[in-house]
Short mmCIF file of C-alpha atoms and ligand atoms in Angstrom, two decimals:
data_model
loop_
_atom_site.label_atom_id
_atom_site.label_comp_id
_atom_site.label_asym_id
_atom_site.label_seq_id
_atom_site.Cartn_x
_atom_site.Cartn_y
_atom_site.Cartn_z
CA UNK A 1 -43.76 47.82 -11.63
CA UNK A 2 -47.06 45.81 -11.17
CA UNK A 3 -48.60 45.79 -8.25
CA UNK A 4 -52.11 44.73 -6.82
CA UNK A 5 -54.30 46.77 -3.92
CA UNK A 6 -56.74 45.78 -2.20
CA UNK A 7 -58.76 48.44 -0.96
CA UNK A 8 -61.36 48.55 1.86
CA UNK A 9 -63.03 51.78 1.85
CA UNK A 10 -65.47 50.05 4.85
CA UNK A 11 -68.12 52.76 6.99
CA UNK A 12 -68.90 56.16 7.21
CA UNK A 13 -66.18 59.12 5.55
CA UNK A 14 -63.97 55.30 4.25
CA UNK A 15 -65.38 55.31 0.58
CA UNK A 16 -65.17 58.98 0.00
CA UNK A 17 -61.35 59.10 1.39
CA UNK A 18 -60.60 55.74 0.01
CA UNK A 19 -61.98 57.35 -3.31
CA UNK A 20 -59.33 60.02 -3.38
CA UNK A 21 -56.47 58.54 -2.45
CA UNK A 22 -57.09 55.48 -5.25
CA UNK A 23 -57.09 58.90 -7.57
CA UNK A 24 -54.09 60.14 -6.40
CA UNK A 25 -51.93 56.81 -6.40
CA UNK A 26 -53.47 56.10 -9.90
CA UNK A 27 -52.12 59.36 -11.25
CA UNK A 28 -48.67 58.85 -9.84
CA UNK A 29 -48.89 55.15 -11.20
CA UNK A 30 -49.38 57.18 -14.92
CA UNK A 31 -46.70 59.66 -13.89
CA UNK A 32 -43.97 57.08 -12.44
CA UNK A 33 -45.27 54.22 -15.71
CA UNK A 34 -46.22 51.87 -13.02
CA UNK A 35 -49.17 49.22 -13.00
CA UNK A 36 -51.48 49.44 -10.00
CA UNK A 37 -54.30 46.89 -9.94
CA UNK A 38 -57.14 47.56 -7.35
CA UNK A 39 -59.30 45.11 -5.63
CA UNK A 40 -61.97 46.41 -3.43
CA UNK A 41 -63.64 45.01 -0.75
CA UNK A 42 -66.08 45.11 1.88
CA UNK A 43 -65.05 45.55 5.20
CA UNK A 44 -66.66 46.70 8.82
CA UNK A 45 -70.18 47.51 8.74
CA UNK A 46 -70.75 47.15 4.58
CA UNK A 47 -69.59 43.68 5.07
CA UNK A 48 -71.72 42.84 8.42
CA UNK A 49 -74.94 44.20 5.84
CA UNK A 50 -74.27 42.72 2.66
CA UNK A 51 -72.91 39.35 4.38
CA UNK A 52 -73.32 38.97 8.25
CA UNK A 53 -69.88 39.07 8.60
CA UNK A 54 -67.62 42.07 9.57
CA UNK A 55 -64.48 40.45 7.17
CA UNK A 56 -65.73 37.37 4.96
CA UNK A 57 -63.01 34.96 3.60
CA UNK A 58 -62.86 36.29 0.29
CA UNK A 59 -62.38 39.28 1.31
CA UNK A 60 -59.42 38.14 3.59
CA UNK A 61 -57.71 35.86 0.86
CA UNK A 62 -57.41 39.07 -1.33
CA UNK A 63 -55.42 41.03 1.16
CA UNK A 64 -52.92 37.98 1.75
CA UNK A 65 -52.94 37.46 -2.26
CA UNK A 66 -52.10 41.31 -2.44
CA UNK A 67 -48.83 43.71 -2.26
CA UNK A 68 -50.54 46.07 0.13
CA UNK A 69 -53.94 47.13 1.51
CA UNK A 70 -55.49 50.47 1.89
CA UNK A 71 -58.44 51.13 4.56
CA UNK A 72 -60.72 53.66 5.03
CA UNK A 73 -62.59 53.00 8.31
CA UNK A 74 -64.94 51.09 10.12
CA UNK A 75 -67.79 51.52 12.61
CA UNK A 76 -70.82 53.41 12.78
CA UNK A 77 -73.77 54.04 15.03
CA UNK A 78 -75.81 51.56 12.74
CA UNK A 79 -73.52 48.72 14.33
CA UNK A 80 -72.46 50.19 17.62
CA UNK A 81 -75.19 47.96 19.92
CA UNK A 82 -73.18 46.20 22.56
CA UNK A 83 -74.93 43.07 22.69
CA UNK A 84 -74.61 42.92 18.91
CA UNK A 85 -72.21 39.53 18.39
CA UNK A 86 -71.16 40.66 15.51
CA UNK A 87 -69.14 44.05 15.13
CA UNK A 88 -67.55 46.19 12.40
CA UNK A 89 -64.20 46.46 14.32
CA UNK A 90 -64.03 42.55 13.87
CA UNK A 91 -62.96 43.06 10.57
CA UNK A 92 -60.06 45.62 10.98
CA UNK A 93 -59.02 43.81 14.56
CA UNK A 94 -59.22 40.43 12.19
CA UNK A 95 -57.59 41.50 9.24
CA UNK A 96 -54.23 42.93 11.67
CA UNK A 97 -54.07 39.64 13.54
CA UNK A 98 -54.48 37.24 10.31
CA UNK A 99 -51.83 39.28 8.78
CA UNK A 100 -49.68 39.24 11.80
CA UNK A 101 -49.13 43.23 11.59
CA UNK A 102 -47.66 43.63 14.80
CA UNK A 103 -46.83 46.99 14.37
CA UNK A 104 -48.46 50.35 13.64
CA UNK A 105 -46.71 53.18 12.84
CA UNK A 106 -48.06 56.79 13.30
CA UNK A 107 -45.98 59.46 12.52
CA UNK A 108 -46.76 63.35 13.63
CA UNK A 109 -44.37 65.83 12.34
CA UNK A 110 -47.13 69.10 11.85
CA UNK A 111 -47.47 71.24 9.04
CA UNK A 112 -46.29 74.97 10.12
CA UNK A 113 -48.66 76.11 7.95
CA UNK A 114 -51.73 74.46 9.84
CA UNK A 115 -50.12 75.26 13.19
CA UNK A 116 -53.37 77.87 14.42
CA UNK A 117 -55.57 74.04 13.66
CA UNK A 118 -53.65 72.56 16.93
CA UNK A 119 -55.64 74.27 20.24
CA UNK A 120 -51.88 74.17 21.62
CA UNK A 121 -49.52 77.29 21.78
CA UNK A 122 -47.31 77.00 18.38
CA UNK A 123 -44.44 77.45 20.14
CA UNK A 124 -45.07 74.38 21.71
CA UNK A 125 -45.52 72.70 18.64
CA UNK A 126 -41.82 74.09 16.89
CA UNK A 127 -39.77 70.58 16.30
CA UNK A 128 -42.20 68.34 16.79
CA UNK A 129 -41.66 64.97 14.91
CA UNK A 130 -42.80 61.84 16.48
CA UNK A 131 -43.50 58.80 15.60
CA UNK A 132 -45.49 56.02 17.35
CA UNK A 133 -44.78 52.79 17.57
CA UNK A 134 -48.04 51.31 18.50
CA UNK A 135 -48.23 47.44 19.14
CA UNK A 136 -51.10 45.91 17.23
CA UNK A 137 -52.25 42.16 17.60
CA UNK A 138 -51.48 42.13 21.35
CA UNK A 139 -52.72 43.34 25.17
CA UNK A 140 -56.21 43.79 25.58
CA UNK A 141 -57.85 43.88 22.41
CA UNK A 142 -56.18 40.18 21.59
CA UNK A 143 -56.12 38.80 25.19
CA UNK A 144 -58.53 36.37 26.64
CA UNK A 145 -62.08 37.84 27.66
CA UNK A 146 -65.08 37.02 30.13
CA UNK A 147 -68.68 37.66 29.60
CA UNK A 148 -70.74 35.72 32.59
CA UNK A 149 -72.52 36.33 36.05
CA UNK A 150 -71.40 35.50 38.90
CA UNK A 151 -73.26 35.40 42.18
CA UNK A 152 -76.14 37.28 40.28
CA UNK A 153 -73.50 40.03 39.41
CA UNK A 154 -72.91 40.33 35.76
CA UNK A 155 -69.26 39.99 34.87
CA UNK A 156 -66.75 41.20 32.31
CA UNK A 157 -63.09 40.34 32.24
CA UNK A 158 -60.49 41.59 29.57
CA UNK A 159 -56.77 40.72 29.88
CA UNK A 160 -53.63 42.59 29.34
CA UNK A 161 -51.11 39.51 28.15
CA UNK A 162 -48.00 39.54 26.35
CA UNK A 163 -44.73 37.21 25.73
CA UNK A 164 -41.30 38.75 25.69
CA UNK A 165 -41.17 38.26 22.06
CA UNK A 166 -43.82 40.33 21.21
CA UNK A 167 -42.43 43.15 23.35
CA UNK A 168 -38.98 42.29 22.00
CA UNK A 169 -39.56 42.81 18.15
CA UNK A 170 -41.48 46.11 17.82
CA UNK A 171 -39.03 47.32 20.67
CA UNK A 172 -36.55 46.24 18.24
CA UNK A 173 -38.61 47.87 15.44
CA UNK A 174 -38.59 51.32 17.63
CA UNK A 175 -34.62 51.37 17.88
CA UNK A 176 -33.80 50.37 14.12
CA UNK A 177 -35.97 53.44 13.33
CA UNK A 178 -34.28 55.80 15.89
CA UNK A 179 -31.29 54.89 14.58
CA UNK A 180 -32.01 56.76 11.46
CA UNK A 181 -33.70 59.61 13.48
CA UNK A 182 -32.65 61.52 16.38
CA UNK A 183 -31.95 58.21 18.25
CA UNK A 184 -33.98 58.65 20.82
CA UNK A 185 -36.45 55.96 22.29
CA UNK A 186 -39.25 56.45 24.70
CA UNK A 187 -41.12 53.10 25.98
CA UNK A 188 -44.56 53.96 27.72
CA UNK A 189 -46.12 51.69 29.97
CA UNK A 190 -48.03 51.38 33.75
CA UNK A 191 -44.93 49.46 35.37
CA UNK A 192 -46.06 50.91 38.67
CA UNK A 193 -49.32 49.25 38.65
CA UNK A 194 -49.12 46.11 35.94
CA UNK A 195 -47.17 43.00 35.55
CA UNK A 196 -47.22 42.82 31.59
CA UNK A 197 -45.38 46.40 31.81
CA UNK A 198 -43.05 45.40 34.12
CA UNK A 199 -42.10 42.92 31.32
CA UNK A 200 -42.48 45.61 28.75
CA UNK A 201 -40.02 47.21 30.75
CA UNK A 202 -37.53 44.84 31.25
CA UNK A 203 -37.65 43.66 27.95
CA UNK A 204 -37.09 46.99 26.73
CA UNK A 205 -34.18 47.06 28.56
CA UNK A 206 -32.53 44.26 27.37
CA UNK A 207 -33.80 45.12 23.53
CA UNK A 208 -31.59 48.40 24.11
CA UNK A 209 -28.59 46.62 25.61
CA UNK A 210 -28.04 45.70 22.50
CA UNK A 211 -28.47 49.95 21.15
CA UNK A 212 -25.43 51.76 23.34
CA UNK A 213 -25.78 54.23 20.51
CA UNK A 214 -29.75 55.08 21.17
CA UNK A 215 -31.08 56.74 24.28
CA UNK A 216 -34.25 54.72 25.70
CA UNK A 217 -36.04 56.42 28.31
CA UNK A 218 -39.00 54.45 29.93
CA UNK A 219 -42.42 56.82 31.13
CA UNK A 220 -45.09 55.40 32.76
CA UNK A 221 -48.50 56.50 30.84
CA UNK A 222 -50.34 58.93 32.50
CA UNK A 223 -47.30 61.15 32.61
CA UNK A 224 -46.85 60.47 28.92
CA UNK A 225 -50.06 61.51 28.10
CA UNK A 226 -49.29 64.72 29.81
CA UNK A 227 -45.78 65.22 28.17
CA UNK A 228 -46.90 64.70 24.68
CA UNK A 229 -48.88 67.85 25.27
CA UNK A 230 -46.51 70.05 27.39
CA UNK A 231 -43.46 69.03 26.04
CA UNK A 232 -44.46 67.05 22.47
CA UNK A 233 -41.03 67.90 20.86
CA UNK A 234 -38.90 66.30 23.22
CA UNK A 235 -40.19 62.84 21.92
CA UNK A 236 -38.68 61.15 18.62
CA UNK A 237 -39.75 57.59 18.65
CA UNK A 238 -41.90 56.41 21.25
CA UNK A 239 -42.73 52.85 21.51
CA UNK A 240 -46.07 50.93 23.83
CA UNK A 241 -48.63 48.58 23.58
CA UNK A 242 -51.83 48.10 21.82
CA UNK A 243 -54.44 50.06 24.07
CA UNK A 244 -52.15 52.90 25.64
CA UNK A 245 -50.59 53.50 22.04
CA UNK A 246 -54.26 53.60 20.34
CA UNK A 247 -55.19 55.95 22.80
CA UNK A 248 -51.98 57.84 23.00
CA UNK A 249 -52.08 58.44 18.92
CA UNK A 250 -55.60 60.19 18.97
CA UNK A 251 -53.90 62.52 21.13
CA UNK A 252 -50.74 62.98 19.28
CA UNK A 253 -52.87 64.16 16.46
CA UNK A 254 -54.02 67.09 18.16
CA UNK A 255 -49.98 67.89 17.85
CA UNK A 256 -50.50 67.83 13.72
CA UNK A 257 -54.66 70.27 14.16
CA UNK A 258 -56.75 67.60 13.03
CA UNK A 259 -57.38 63.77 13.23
CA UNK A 260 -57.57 64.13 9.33
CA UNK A 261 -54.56 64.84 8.96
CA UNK A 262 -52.77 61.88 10.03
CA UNK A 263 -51.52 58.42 8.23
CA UNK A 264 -50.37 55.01 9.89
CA UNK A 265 -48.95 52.29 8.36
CA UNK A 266 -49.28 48.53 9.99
CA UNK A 267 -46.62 45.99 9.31
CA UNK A 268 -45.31 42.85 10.19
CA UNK A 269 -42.34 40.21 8.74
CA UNK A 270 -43.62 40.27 5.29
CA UNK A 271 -43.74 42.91 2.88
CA UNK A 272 -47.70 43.45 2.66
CA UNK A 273 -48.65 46.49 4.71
CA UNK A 274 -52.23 47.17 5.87
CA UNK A 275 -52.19 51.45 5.47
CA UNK A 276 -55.04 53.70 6.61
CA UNK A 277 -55.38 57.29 8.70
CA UNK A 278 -56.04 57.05 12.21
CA UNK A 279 -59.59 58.69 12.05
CA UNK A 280 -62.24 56.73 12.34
CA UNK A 281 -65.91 57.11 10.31
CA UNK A 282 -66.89 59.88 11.25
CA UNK A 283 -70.26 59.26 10.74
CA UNK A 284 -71.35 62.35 11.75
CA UNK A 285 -69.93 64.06 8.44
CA UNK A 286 -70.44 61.00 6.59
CA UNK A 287 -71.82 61.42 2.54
CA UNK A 288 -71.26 65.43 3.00
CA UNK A 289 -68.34 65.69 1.05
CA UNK A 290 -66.45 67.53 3.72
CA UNK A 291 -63.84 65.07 5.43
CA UNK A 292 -60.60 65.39 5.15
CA UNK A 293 -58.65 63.09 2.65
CA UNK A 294 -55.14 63.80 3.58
CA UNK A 295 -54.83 61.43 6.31
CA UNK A 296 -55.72 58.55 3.23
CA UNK A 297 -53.75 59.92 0.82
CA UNK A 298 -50.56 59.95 3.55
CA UNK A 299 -51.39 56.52 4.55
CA UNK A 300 -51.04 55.68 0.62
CA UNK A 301 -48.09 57.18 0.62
CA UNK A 302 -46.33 55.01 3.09
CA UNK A 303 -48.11 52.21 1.16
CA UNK A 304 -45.75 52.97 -1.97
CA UNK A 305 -42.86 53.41 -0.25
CA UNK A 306 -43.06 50.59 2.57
CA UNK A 307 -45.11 47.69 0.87
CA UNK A 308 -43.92 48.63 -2.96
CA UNK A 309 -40.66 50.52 -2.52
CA UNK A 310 -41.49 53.45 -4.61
CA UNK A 311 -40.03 56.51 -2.36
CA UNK A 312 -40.04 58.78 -5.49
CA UNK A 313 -43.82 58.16 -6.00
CA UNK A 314 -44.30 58.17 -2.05
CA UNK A 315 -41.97 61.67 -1.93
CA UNK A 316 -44.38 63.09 -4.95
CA UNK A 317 -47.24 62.77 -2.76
CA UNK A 318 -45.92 63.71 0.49
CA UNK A 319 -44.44 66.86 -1.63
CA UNK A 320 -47.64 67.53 -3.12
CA UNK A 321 -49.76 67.70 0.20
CA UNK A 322 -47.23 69.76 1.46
CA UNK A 323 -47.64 72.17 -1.36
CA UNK A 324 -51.68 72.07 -1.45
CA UNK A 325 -51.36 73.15 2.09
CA UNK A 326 -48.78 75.65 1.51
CA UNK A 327 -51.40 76.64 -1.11
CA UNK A 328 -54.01 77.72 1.88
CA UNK A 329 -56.47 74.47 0.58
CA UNK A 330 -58.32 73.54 3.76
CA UNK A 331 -61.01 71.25 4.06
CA UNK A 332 -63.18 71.80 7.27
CA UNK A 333 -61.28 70.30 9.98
CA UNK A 334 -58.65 72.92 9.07
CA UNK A 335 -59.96 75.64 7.89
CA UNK A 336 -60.12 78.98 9.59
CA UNK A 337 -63.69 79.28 8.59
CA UNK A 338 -66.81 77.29 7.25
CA UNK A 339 -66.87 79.99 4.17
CA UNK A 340 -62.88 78.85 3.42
CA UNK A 341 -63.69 75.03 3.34
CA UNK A 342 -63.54 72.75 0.11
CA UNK A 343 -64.98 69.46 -0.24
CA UNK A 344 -62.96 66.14 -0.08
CA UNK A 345 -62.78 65.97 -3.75
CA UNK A 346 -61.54 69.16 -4.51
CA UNK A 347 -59.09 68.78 -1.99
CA UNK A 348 -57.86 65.72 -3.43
CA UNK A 349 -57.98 67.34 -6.88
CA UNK A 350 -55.61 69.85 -5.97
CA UNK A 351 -53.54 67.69 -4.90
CA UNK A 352 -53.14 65.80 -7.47
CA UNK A 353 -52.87 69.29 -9.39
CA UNK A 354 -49.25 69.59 -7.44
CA UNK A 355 -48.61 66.15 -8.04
CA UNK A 356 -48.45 66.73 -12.10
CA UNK A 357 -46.21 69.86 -11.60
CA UNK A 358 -43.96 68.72 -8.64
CA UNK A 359 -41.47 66.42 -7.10
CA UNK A 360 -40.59 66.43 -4.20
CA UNK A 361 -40.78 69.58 -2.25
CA UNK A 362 -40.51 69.01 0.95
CA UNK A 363 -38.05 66.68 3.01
CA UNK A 364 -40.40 63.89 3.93
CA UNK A 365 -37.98 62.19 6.19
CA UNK A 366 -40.18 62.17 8.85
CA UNK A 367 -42.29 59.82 7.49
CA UNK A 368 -41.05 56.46 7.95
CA UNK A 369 -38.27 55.89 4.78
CA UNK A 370 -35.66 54.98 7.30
CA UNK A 371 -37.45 51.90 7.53
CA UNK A 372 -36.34 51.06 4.72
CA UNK A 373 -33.10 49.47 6.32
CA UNK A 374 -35.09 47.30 8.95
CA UNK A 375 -36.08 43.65 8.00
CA UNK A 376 -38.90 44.35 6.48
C1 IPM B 401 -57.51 52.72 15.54
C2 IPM B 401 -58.97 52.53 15.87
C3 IPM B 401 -59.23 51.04 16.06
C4 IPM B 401 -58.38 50.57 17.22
C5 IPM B 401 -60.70 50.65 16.27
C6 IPM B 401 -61.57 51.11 15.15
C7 IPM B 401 -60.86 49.18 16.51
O1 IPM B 401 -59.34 53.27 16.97
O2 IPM B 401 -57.04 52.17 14.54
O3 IPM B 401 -56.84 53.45 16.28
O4 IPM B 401 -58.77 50.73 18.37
O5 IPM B 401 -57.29 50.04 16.96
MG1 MG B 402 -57.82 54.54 17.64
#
């Protein structure tokens, strides 16, 4: 097939994870006889220096023009000044809300093999596969905001809004992936305390009147946030809004031993995906070589098999991860010591190593194929 990417490596660790993952899905475009274009961009910080803008049109109109888009990450300390008007997160929180991806998915299903990374007790972590359903161009980050004084008191007002339809479709999204899980749905929200989840809630409700076959079980968050830690494999799908589920995900990582680690993939009603790990810039181990591509190279994964339908190809990589890591390759986030550690590159070079002499080798179900028969 031919296919077009646009890729936005953006700040920090985003080029050198971006790098390897544009390696890997160009090798299994030469091993599978497909045509991959890439189109990279600026996005985040890069873009707010080389054009005063965190997302500039042109960069925009090539992610609607393309078939999917792959991000690294943006942010940095360079850009972090909170009177600064503009900001690097602009351009990711622009880029979801212009493509109307309402939903990001973050699946967690650990690797045994990395199970000493987690700082939980592995028997904890035995059956754990999750996957988040995270709303994305709603709540708080989208709502309506204050910045004023009033009486001589400086100000600040963000607000936590949402319609029924939003709720309704990525509940709706939750339960058409259950169904090809262990039909199970969890809704998280503050229903105690806000208005906007006692809508979530009801909502919910009447999204899984409509699901006899699915269980839906509704947690308020705090306890959630406890759960996922004490008790992380008796979740299977768990569905919430934009701020609880952004904060909620971070911690589900811990659950896989390293934000690294971990892909998402955001959608919405068309077929162009926006795909990138959870992580953020890192800037800390920015340039050193040392960050962890896997989380990228995941994320591109779901990119073939979501945005371009390619489950072999996406299987191949998901199969060869699984077999560098069976292999004992561990970059530094996972490895038992500094003196065991390889460098992005050579992580993503064995990788693709496994890639040449594998298919599949490990049941990647967990990832998010049985999308495949929602609407998208
Ligand atoms: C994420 C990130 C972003 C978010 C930031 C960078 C705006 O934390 O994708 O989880 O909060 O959505
Ligand atoms: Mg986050």
């Amino acid at each position: 097939m031919k296919a077009t990417i646009v890729l936005l490596p953006g700040d920090g660790i985003g080029p050198e994870v971006v790098d390897e993952a544009r390696r890997v899905v160009d090798d299994v475009a030469r091993l599978f006889g497909h045509q991959l274009r890439f189109d990279e961009h600026l996005i985040g910080g890069a873009s707010i220096d080389a054009h005063g803008t965190a997302l500039t049109d042109d960069a925009l109109a090539a992610c609607r023009a393309a078939d999917a888009i792959l991000l690294g990450a943006v942010g940095g300390p360079a850009w972090s000044d909170p009177t600064a008007r503009v900001r690097p997160e602009q351009g990711l929180l622009g880029l979801r809300k212009a493509l109307g991806l309402w939903a990001n998915l973050r699946p967690v299903r650990p690797f045994p093999e990395l199970a000493a990374c987690s700082p939980l007790r592995p028997e904890l972590l035995a059956g754990v596969d999750v996957v988040v359903v995270r709303e994305l161009t709603g709540g708080l980050y989208f709502g309506p905001r204050i910045r004023d004084v009033v009486d001589g008191r400086r100000r600040a007002c963000d607000t936590l809004e949402y319609t029924d339809v939003e709720i309704a479709r990525v509940v709706a999204l939750a339960f058409r992936l259950a169904e090809h899980r262990r039909r199970r749905v969890t809704s998280i929200d503050k229903a105690n305390v806000l208005e906007s989840s006692r809508l979530w809630r009801q909502v919910a409700d009447e999204v899984g009147a409509r699901h006899p076959e699915i269980a839906l079980d509704h947690q308020l968050v705090d306890s959630a946030a406890m759960r996922l830690i004490t008790a992380p494999a008796s979740f299977d799908v768990v569905v919430t809004e934009n701020m609880f589920g952004d904060i909620l995900t971070d911690e589900a990582a811990v659950l896989a031993g390293s934000l690294g680690l971990c892909p998402s993939a955001s959608i919405g009603d068309g077929r162009c995906g926006l795909y990138e790990p959870i992580h953020g810039s890192a800037p800390d181990i920015a340039g050193r070589g040392i960050a962890n591509p896997i989380g990228t190279i995941l994320s591109a994964a779901l990119l073939l098999r979501h945005s371009l339908g390619l489950e072999r190809e996406a299987q191949a990589i998901e199969g060869a991860v699984a077999q560098a890591i069976a292999a004992g390759v561990r970059t530094a986030d996972i490895a038992p010591g500094p003196g065991d550690a390889v460098s992005t590159t050579r992580m993503g070079a064995e990788i693709r190593n496994h890639l040449h002499r594998t298919r599949p080798a490990r049941d990647a179900s967990h990832y998010i194929d049985n999308q495949r028969s929602g609407a998208w």
